CSV table of C-alpha atoms in Angstrom, one decimal:
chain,number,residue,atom,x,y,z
M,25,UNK,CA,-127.7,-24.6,10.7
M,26,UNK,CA,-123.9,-24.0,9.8
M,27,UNK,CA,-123.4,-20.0,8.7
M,28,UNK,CA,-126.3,-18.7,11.1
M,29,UNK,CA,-125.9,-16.8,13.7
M,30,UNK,CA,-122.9,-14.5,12.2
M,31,UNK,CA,-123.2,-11.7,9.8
M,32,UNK,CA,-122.2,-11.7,6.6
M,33,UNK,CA,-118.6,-10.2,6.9
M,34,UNK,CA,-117.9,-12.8,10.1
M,35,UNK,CA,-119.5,-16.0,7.5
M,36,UNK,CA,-116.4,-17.5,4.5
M,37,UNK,CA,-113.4,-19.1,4.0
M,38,UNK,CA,-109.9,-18.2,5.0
M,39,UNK,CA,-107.8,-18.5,2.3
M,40,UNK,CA,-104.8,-19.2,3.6
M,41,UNK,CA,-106.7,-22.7,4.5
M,42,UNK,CA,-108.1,-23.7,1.3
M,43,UNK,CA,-105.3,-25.1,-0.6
M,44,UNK,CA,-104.4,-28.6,-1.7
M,45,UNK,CA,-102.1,-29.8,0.7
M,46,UNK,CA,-102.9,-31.1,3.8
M,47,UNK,CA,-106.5,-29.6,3.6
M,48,UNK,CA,-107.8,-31.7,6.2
M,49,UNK,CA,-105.5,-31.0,9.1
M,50,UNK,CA,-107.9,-27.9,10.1
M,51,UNK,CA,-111.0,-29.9,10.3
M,52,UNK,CA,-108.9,-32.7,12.9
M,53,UNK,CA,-108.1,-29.8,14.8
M,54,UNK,CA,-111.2,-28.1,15.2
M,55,UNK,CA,-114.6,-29.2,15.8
M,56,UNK,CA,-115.8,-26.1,14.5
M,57,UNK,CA,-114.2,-26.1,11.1
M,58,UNK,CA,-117.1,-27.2,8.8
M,59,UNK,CA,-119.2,-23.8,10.1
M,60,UNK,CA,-118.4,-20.8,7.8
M,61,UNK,CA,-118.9,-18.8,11.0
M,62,UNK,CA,-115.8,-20.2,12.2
M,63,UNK,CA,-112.8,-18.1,12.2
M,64,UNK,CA,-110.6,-20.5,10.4
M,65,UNK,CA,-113.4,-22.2,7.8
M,66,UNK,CA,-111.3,-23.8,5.1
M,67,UNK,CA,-114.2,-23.9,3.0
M,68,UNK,CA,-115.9,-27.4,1.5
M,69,UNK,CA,-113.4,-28.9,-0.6
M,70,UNK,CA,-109.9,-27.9,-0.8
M,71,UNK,CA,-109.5,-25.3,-4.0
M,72,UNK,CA,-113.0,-24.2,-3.5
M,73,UNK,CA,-112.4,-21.0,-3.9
M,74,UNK,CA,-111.4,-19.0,-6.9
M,75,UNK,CA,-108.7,-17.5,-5.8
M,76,UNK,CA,-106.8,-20.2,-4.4
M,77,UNK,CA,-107.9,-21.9,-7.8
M,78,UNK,CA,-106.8,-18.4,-9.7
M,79,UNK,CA,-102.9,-19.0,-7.6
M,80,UNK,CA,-102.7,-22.5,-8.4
M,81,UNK,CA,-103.5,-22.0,-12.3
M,82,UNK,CA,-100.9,-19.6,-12.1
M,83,UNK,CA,-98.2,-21.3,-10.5
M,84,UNK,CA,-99.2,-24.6,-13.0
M,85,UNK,CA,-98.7,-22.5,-15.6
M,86,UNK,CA,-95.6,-20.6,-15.1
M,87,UNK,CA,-92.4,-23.0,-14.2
M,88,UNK,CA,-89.9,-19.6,-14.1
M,89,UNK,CA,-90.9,-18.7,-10.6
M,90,UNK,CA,-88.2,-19.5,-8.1
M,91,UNK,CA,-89.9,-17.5,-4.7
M,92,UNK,CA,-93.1,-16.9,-3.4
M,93,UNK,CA,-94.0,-13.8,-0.2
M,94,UNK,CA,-97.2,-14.2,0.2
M,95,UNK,CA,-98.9,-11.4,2.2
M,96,UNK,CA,-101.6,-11.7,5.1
M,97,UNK,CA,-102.6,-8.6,7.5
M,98,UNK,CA,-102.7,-9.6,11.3
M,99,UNK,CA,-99.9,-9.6,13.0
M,100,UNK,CA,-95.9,-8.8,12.6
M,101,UNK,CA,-94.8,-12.2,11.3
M,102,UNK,CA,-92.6,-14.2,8.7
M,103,UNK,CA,-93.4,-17.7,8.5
M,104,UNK,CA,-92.6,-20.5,5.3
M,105,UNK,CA,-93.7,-24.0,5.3
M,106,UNK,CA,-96.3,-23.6,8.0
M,107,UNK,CA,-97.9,-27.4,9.1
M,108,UNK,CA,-94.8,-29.6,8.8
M,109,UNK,CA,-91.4,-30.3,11.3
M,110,UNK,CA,-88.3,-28.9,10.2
M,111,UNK,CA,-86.8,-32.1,9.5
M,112,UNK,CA,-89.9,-32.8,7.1
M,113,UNK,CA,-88.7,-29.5,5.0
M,114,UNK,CA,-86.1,-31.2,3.3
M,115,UNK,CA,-88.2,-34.3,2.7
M,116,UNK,CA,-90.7,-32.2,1.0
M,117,UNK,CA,-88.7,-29.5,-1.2
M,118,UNK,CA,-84.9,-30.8,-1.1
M,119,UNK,CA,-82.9,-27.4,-0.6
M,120,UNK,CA,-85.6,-25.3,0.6
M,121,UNK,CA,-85.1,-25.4,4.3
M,122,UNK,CA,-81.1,-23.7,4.2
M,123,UNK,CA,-83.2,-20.2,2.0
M,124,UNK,CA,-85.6,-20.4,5.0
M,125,UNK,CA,-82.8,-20.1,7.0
M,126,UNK,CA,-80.9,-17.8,5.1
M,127,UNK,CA,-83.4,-15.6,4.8
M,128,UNK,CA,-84.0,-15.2,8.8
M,129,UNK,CA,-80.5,-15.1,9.8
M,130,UNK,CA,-79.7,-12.5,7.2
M,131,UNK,CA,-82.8,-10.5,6.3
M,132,UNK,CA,-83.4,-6.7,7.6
M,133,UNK,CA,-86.1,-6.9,9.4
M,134,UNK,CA,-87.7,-4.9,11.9
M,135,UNK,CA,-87.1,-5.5,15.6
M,136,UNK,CA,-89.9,-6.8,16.5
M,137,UNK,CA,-90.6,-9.6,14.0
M,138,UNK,CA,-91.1,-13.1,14.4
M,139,UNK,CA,-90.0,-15.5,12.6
M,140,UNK,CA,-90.7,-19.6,12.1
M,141,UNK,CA,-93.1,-21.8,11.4
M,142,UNK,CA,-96.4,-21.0,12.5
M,143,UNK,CA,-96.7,-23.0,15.7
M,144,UNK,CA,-93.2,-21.3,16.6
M,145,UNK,CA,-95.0,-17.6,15.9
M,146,UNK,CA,-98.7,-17.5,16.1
M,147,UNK,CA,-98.8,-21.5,18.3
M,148,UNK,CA,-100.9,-22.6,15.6
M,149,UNK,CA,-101.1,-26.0,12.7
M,150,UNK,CA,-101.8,-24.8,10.1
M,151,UNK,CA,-103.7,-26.9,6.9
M,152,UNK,CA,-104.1,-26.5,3.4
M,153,UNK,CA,-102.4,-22.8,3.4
M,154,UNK,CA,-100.5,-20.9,0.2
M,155,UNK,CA,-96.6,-21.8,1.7
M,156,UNK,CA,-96.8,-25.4,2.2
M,157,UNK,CA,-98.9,-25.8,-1.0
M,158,UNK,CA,-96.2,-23.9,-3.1
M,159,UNK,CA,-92.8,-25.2,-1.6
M,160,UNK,CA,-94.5,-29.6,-1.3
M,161,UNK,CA,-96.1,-28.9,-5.0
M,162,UNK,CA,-93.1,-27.4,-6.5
M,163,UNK,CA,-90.0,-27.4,-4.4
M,164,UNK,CA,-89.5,-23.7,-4.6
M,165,UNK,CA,-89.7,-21.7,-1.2
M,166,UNK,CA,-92.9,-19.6,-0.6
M,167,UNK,CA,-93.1,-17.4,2.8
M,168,UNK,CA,-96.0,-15.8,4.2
M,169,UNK,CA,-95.6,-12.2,5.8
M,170,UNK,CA,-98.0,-11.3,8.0
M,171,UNK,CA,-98.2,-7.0,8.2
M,172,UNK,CA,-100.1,-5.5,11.1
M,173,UNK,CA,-99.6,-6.1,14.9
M,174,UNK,CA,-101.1,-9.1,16.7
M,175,UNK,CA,-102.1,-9.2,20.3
C-alpha cells in the first residue's frame, strides 16, 4: 500500500505543496503523488495540514501584511509566484509582478543566487505552495527563499 516501503522520516507531506491554490497540478504531474513516500506528497486534500491551515488563519485574519519571505532549506534560491507565466502575474495580483522585479534587479544578494520562478531555478511546476497561495488570495507579493546549496 501507499506509505510502505519508506521510513518514517522519508513518509509526509511537503508543505510547500499543500496549499489552496492550484493543489492539483502536482498530482497531473506525477504519477507518484498520492504515495506519502513520494518526495513531493501534497498530502490528501489541499490545507490538510496544520500548518498550512495555521498560515492561512493567519493571513485571513490579519489584512496589514503587505510582504511575505517565506523560507525553505535546499538550495540557494529566490523564487515568488512559483506555478504561473509571467504574463499570468499581473492577472492574478495586479502590481505584484514590477516588486518581483524590483526586488531581483535591486536586491544584495549573494553571487551565486538564482532567481525566478521555479521552472526558471530549480526546472520544476510547482502546485498548491505558500507564494502563489499568498500573492492569487490576496494580491500582496510573497517570495520563497530557499537557504542551503543544491546540486
Amino acid at each position: 500500500g501507499q506509505g510502505e516501503g519508506c521510513s518514517a522520516q522519508e513518509t509526509g507531506v511537503d508543505l510547500n505543496r499543500n496549499y489552496g491554490v492550484d493543489w492539483g497540478l502536482t498530482a497531473e504531474m506525477y504519477q507518484s503523488a498520492s504515495d506519502p513516500c513520494f518526495e513531493f506528497y501534497p498530502g490528501k486534500t489541499a490545507f490538510s495540514e496544520p500548518e498550512s491551515r495555521a498560515v492561512r488563519d493567519f493571513m485571513a485574519s490579519h489584512n496589514d501584511v503587505k510582504f511575505v519571505i517565506n523560507f525553505i532549506q535546499t538550495a540557494t534560491v529566490l523564487y515568488g509566484l512559483l506555478t504561473v507565466l509571467e504574463e499570468d502575474i499581473e492577472k492574478r495580483a495586479p502590481g505584484v509582478l514590477p516588486i518581483f522585479k524590483d526586488i531581483v534587479a535591486n536586491a544584495n544578494f549573494p553571487p551565486d543566487l538564482v532567481s525566478g520562478n521555479a521552472y526558471d531555478t530549480i526546472q520544476q511546476k510547482v502546485g498548491g505552495d505558500t507564494d502563489d497561495y499568498i500573492t492569487a488570495t490576496y494580491g500582496i507579493p510573497s517570495v520563497t527563499s530557499e537557504i542551503g546549496y543544491g546540486n
